[in-house]
mmCIF file with all atom_site columns, C-alpha atoms in Angstrom:
data_model
loop_
_atom_site.group_PDB
_atom_site.id
_atom_site.type_symbol
_atom_site.label_atom_id
_atom_site.label_alt_id
_atom_site.label_comp_id
_atom_site.label_asym_id
_atom_site.label_entity_id
_atom_site.label_seq_id
_atom_site.pdbx_PDB_ins_code
_atom_site.Cartn_x
_atom_site.Cartn_y
_atom_site.Cartn_z
_atom_site.occupancy
_atom_site.B_iso_or_equiv
_atom_site.pdbx_formal_charge
_atom_site.auth_seq_id
_atom_site.auth_comp_id
_atom_site.auth_asym_id
_atom_site.auth_atom_id
_atom_site.pdbx_PDB_model_num
ATOM 1   C CA . MET A 1 1   ? 18.166  9.134  -16.249 1.00 51.00 ? 134 MET A CA 1
ATOM 2   C CA . SER A 1 2   ? 16.211  7.584  -13.855 1.00 56.00 ? 135 SER A CA 1
ATOM 3   C CA . ASP A 1 3   ? 12.346  7.336  -13.533 1.00 55.00 ? 136 ASP A CA 1
ATOM 4   C CA . GLY A 1 4   ? 11.719  9.392  -10.090 1.00 56.00 ? 137 GLY A CA 1
ATOM 5   C CA . MET A 1 5   ? 14.174  12.321 -12.752 1.00 60.00 ? 138 MET A CA 1
ATOM 6   C CA . LYS A 1 6   ? 12.044  12.024 -15.407 1.00 63.00 ? 139 LYS A CA 1
ATOM 7   C CA . VAL A 1 7   ? 8.679   12.496 -13.641 1.00 65.00 ? 140 VAL A CA 1
ATOM 8   C CA . ASP A 1 8   ? 10.659  15.477 -12.186 1.00 70.00 ? 141 ASP A CA 1
ATOM 9   C CA . SER A 1 9   ? 11.533  16.810 -15.988 1.00 72.00 ? 142 SER A CA 1
ATOM 10  C CA . ILE A 1 10  ? 7.579   15.534 -17.204 1.00 71.00 ? 143 ILE A CA 1
ATOM 11  C CA . LEU A 1 11  ? 6.142   18.066 -14.104 1.00 69.00 ? 144 LEU A CA 1
ATOM 12  C CA . ASN A 1 12  ? 8.801   20.803 -15.103 1.00 73.00 ? 145 ASN A CA 1
ATOM 13  C CA . GLN A 1 13  ? 7.437   20.194 -18.579 1.00 73.00 ? 146 GLN A CA 1
ATOM 14  C CA . ILE A 1 14  ? 3.950   20.910 -17.130 1.00 71.00 ? 147 ILE A CA 1
ATOM 15  C CA . ARG A 1 15  ? 4.258   24.111 -14.920 1.00 72.00 ? 148 ARG A CA 1
ATOM 16  C CA . ALA A 1 16  ? 6.044   25.929 -17.881 1.00 72.00 ? 149 ALA A CA 1
ATOM 17  C CA . LEU A 1 17  ? 3.307   25.176 -20.106 1.00 69.00 ? 150 LEU A CA 1
ATOM 18  C CA . ARG A 1 18  ? 0.841   26.181 -17.710 1.00 66.00 ? 151 ARG A CA 1
ATOM 19  C CA . GLU A 1 19  ? 2.836   29.583 -17.014 1.00 71.00 ? 152 GLU A CA 1
ATOM 20  C CA . GLN A 1 20  ? 2.505   30.319 -20.642 1.00 66.00 ? 153 GLN A CA 1
ATOM 21  C CA . SER A 1 21  ? -0.950  29.617 -20.637 1.00 59.00 ? 154 SER A CA 1
ATOM 22  C CA . ALA A 1 22  ? -1.758  31.174 -17.357 1.00 56.00 ? 155 ALA A CA 1
ATOM 23  C CA . MET A 1 23  ? -5.794  33.106 -17.674 1.00 51.00 ? 156 MET A CA 1
ATOM 24  C CA . PRO A 1 24  ? -5.480  36.729 -15.956 1.00 51.00 ? 157 PRO A CA 1
ATOM 25  C CA . SER A 1 25  ? -6.372  36.569 -12.386 1.00 48.00 ? 158 SER A CA 1
ATOM 26  C CA . ALA A 1 26  ? -9.721  38.121 -10.792 1.00 49.00 ? 159 ALA A CA 1
ATOM 27  C CA . ALA A 1 27  ? -7.521  41.402 -10.266 1.00 50.00 ? 160 ALA A CA 1
ATOM 28  C CA . ASP A 1 28  ? -6.450  41.734 -13.609 1.00 50.00 ? 161 ASP A CA 1
ATOM 29  C CA . VAL A 1 29  ? -10.400 41.186 -14.943 1.00 50.00 ? 162 VAL A CA 1
ATOM 30  C CA . ARG A 1 30  ? -11.334 43.798 -12.269 1.00 53.00 ? 163 ARG A CA 1
ATOM 31  C CA . ASP A 1 31  ? -8.552  46.070 -13.769 1.00 55.00 ? 164 ASP A CA 1
ATOM 32  C CA . PRO A 1 32  ? -8.315  45.995 -17.031 1.00 53.00 ? 165 PRO A CA 1
ATOM 33  C CA . GLY A 1 33  ? -5.546  47.933 -18.051 1.00 56.00 ? 166 GLY A CA 1
ATOM 34  C CA . ARG A 1 34  ? -3.463  45.418 -16.072 1.00 54.00 ? 167 ARG A CA 1
ATOM 35  C CA . ILE A 1 35  ? -4.517  42.745 -19.050 1.00 53.00 ? 168 ILE A CA 1
ATOM 36  C CA . ASP A 1 36  ? -2.876  44.153 -21.470 1.00 54.00 ? 169 ASP A CA 1
ATOM 37  C CA . ALA A 1 37  ? 0.200   43.497 -18.875 1.00 55.00 ? 170 ALA A CA 1
ATOM 38  C CA . ALA A 1 38  ? 0.063   40.034 -19.387 1.00 57.00 ? 171 ALA A CA 1
ATOM 39  C CA . PRO A 1 39  ? 1.997   38.243 -21.733 1.00 66.00 ? 172 PRO A CA 1
ATOM 40  C CA . LYS A 1 40  ? 0.542   37.056 -25.015 1.00 73.00 ? 173 LYS A CA 1
ATOM 41  C CA . VAL A 1 41  ? 0.305   33.902 -25.813 1.00 73.00 ? 174 VAL A CA 1
ATOM 42  C CA . ASP A 1 42  ? -0.351  32.321 -29.517 1.00 80.00 ? 175 ASP A CA 1
ATOM 43  C CA . PHE A 1 43  ? -2.727  29.574 -29.594 1.00 78.00 ? 176 PHE A CA 1
ATOM 44  C CA . SER A 1 44  ? -1.326  28.005 -32.893 1.00 83.00 ? 177 SER A CA 1
ATOM 45  C CA . GLN A 1 45  ? 2.588   28.408 -31.260 1.00 86.00 ? 178 GLN A CA 1
ATOM 46  C CA . MET A 1 46  ? 0.800   26.502 -28.325 1.00 85.00 ? 179 MET A CA 1
ATOM 47  C CA . LEU A 1 47  ? -1.074  24.009 -29.958 1.00 84.00 ? 180 LEU A CA 1
ATOM 48  C CA . GLN A 1 48  ? 2.188   22.927 -32.068 1.00 89.00 ? 181 GLN A CA 1
ATOM 49  C CA . GLN A 1 49  ? 4.388   22.632 -29.419 1.00 89.00 ? 182 GLN A CA 1
ATOM 50  C CA . SER A 1 50  ? 1.692   20.240 -27.660 1.00 89.00 ? 183 SER A CA 1
ATOM 51  C CA . LEU A 1 51  ? 1.332   17.991 -30.766 1.00 90.00 ? 184 LEU A CA 1
ATOM 52  C CA . GLN A 1 52  ? 5.128   18.117 -31.080 1.00 92.00 ? 185 GLN A CA 1
ATOM 53  C CA . GLY A 1 53  ? 5.484   16.573 -27.894 1.00 92.00 ? 186 GLY A CA 1
ATOM 54  C CA . ILE A 1 54  ? 2.315   14.305 -28.175 1.00 92.00 ? 187 ILE A CA 1
ATOM 55  C CA . ASN A 1 55  ? 4.421   12.962 -30.907 1.00 93.00 ? 188 ASN A CA 1
ATOM 56  C CA . GLN A 1 56  ? 8.066   13.284 -29.361 1.00 94.00 ? 189 GLN A CA 1
ATOM 57  C CA . THR A 1 57  ? 6.546   10.624 -25.993 1.00 93.00 ? 190 THR A CA 1
ATOM 58  C CA . GLN A 1 58  ? 5.018   8.320  -28.307 1.00 94.00 ? 191 GLN A CA 1
ATOM 59  C CA . ALA A 1 59  ? 8.186   8.238  -31.042 1.00 95.00 ? 192 ALA A CA 1
ATOM 60  C CA . ASN A 1 60  ? 10.130  7.584  -27.365 1.00 94.00 ? 193 ASN A CA 1
ATOM 61  C CA . ALA A 1 61  ? 7.477   4.972  -26.467 1.00 95.00 ? 194 ALA A CA 1
ATOM 62  C CA . SER A 1 62  ? 7.831   3.453  -29.665 1.00 95.00 ? 195 SER A CA 1
ATOM 63  C CA . GLN A 1 63  ? 11.837  2.989  -29.435 1.00 95.00 ? 196 GLN A CA 1
ATOM 64  C CA . LEU A 1 64  ? 12.033  1.741  -26.176 1.00 94.00 ? 197 LEU A CA 1
ATOM 65  C CA . ALA A 1 65  ? 9.102   -1.188 -27.069 1.00 95.00 ? 198 ALA A CA 1
ATOM 66  C CA . THR A 1 66  ? 11.967  -1.176 -30.033 1.00 95.00 ? 199 THR A CA 1
ATOM 67  C CA . ALA A 1 67  ? 14.526  -1.636 -27.498 1.00 95.00 ? 200 ALA A CA 1
ATOM 68  C CA . PHE A 1 68  ? 13.031  -4.099 -25.605 1.00 94.00 ? 201 PHE A CA 1
ATOM 69  C CA . GLU A 1 69  ? 12.270  -6.197 -27.991 1.00 94.00 ? 202 GLU A CA 1
ATOM 70  C CA . ARG A 1 70  ? 15.935  -6.848 -29.160 1.00 94.00 ? 203 ARG A CA 1
ATOM 71  C CA . GLY A 1 71  ? 16.964  -7.681 -26.362 1.00 93.00 ? 204 GLY A CA 1
ATOM 72  C CA . ASP A 1 72  ? 18.523  -4.167 -24.490 1.00 91.00 ? 205 ASP A CA 1
ATOM 73  C CA . PRO A 1 73  ? 19.506  -5.124 -21.493 1.00 93.00 ? 206 PRO A CA 1
ATOM 74  C CA . ASN A 1 74  ? 19.459  -1.702 -19.868 1.00 92.00 ? 207 ASN A CA 1
ATOM 75  C CA . VAL A 1 75  ? 15.385  -1.370 -21.195 1.00 92.00 ? 208 VAL A CA 1
ATOM 76  C CA . SER A 1 76  ? 12.770  -2.798 -18.582 1.00 92.00 ? 209 SER A CA 1
ATOM 77  C CA . ILE A 1 77  ? 9.722   -4.124 -19.149 1.00 93.00 ? 210 ILE A CA 1
ATOM 78  C CA . THR A 1 78  ? 8.422   -1.809 -16.526 1.00 93.00 ? 211 THR A CA 1
ATOM 79  C CA . GLU A 1 79  ? 9.754   1.626  -18.215 1.00 93.00 ? 212 GLU A CA 1
ATOM 80  C CA . VAL A 1 80  ? 8.409   0.238  -21.685 1.00 94.00 ? 213 VAL A CA 1
ATOM 81  C CA . MET A 1 81  ? 5.025   0.132  -20.115 1.00 95.00 ? 214 MET A CA 1
ATOM 82  C CA . VAL A 1 82  ? 4.663   2.848  -18.248 1.00 94.00 ? 215 VAL A CA 1
ATOM 83  C CA . ASN A 1 83  ? 6.101   4.892  -21.508 1.00 93.00 ? 216 ASN A CA 1
ATOM 84  C CA . MET A 1 84  ? 3.400   3.081  -23.683 1.00 95.00 ? 217 MET A CA 1
ATOM 85  C CA . GLN A 1 85  ? 0.772   4.608  -21.348 1.00 94.00 ? 218 GLN A CA 1
ATOM 86  C CA . LYS A 1 86  ? 2.137   7.787  -20.817 1.00 92.00 ? 219 LYS A CA 1
ATOM 87  C CA . ALA A 1 87  ? 1.929   8.254  -25.207 1.00 94.00 ? 220 ALA A CA 1
ATOM 88  C CA . GLN A 1 88  ? -1.488  6.524  -24.957 1.00 94.00 ? 221 GLN A CA 1
ATOM 89  C CA . VAL A 1 89  ? -3.104  9.154  -22.411 1.00 93.00 ? 222 VAL A CA 1
ATOM 90  C CA . SER A 1 90  ? -1.541  12.384 -24.259 1.00 92.00 ? 223 SER A CA 1
ATOM 91  C CA . PHE A 1 91  ? -2.917  10.944 -27.968 1.00 92.00 ? 224 PHE A CA 1
ATOM 92  C CA . LYS A 1 92  ? -6.235  10.584 -25.698 1.00 93.00 ? 225 LYS A CA 1
ATOM 93  C CA . ALA A 1 93  ? -6.064  13.984 -24.394 1.00 91.00 ? 226 ALA A CA 1
ATOM 94  C CA . ALA A 1 94  ? -5.537  15.847 -27.462 1.00 91.00 ? 227 ALA A CA 1
ATOM 95  C CA . VAL A 1 95  ? -8.349  13.729 -29.499 1.00 92.00 ? 228 VAL A CA 1
ATOM 96  C CA . GLU A 1 96  ? -10.989 14.796 -26.537 1.00 92.00 ? 229 GLU A CA 1
ATOM 97  C CA . VAL A 1 97  ? -10.097 18.204 -27.361 1.00 89.00 ? 230 VAL A CA 1
ATOM 98  C CA . ARG A 1 98  ? -10.210 17.662 -30.779 1.00 90.00 ? 231 ARG A CA 1
ATOM 99  C CA . ASN A 1 99  ? -13.323 17.175 -30.385 1.00 92.00 ? 232 ASN A CA 1
ATOM 100 C CA . LYS A 1 100 ? -14.137 20.010 -27.767 1.00 92.00 ? 233 LYS A CA 1
ATOM 101 C CA . VAL A 1 101 ? -13.084 22.225 -30.288 1.00 90.00 ? 234 VAL A CA 1
ATOM 102 C CA . VAL A 1 102 ? -15.273 21.107 -32.966 1.00 91.00 ? 235 VAL A CA 1
ATOM 103 C CA . ASP A 1 103 ? -17.912 20.428 -30.782 1.00 92.00 ? 236 ASP A CA 1
ATOM 104 C CA . ALA A 1 104 ? -17.231 24.467 -29.860 1.00 91.00 ? 237 ALA A CA 1
ATOM 105 C CA . TYR A 1 105 ? -17.310 24.616 -33.586 1.00 90.00 ? 238 TYR A CA 1
ATOM 106 C CA . LYS A 1 106 ? -20.169 23.500 -34.705 1.00 92.00 ? 239 LYS A CA 1
ATOM 107 C CA . GLU A 1 107 ? -21.882 25.502 -31.884 1.00 90.00 ? 240 GLU A CA 1
ATOM 108 C CA . VAL A 1 108 ? -21.020 28.594 -33.056 1.00 90.00 ? 241 VAL A CA 1
ATOM 109 C CA . MET A 1 109 ? -22.313 27.759 -36.843 1.00 89.00 ? 242 MET A CA 1
ATOM 110 C CA . ARG A 1 110 ? -25.182 26.841 -35.244 1.00 89.00 ? 243 ARG A CA 1
ATOM 111 C CA . MET A 1 111 ? -25.894 30.276 -33.887 1.00 86.00 ? 244 MET A CA 1
ATOM 112 C CA . SER A 1 112 ? -28.191 32.988 -35.256 1.00 79.00 ? 245 SER A CA 1
ATOM 113 C CA . MET A 1 113 ? -26.916 36.567 -35.991 1.00 71.00 ? 246 MET A CA 1
#
């Protein structure tokens, strides 16, 4: 698969996730009856899918690095480095999301009732 096709595949996955987790539009907020018609998104399922995607990205980068180290002529150093960076960025993003969730939880716990 060429790099262009990989990028297109990743963009399509991002678009699909964005559509699944779409926020209600301004029209939906003005008409509360329309919000009920919006598809429900299970947060735990979306979180699980995200973590599985991050795990797959890291596993793919590791497999490519191993293949390059073994001298596989079909794997270039550029491909290895790009995939390693993708894995690193996705992991850092997950850590930042976790940090924000923990901060929000701490803030809620500090609120007085």
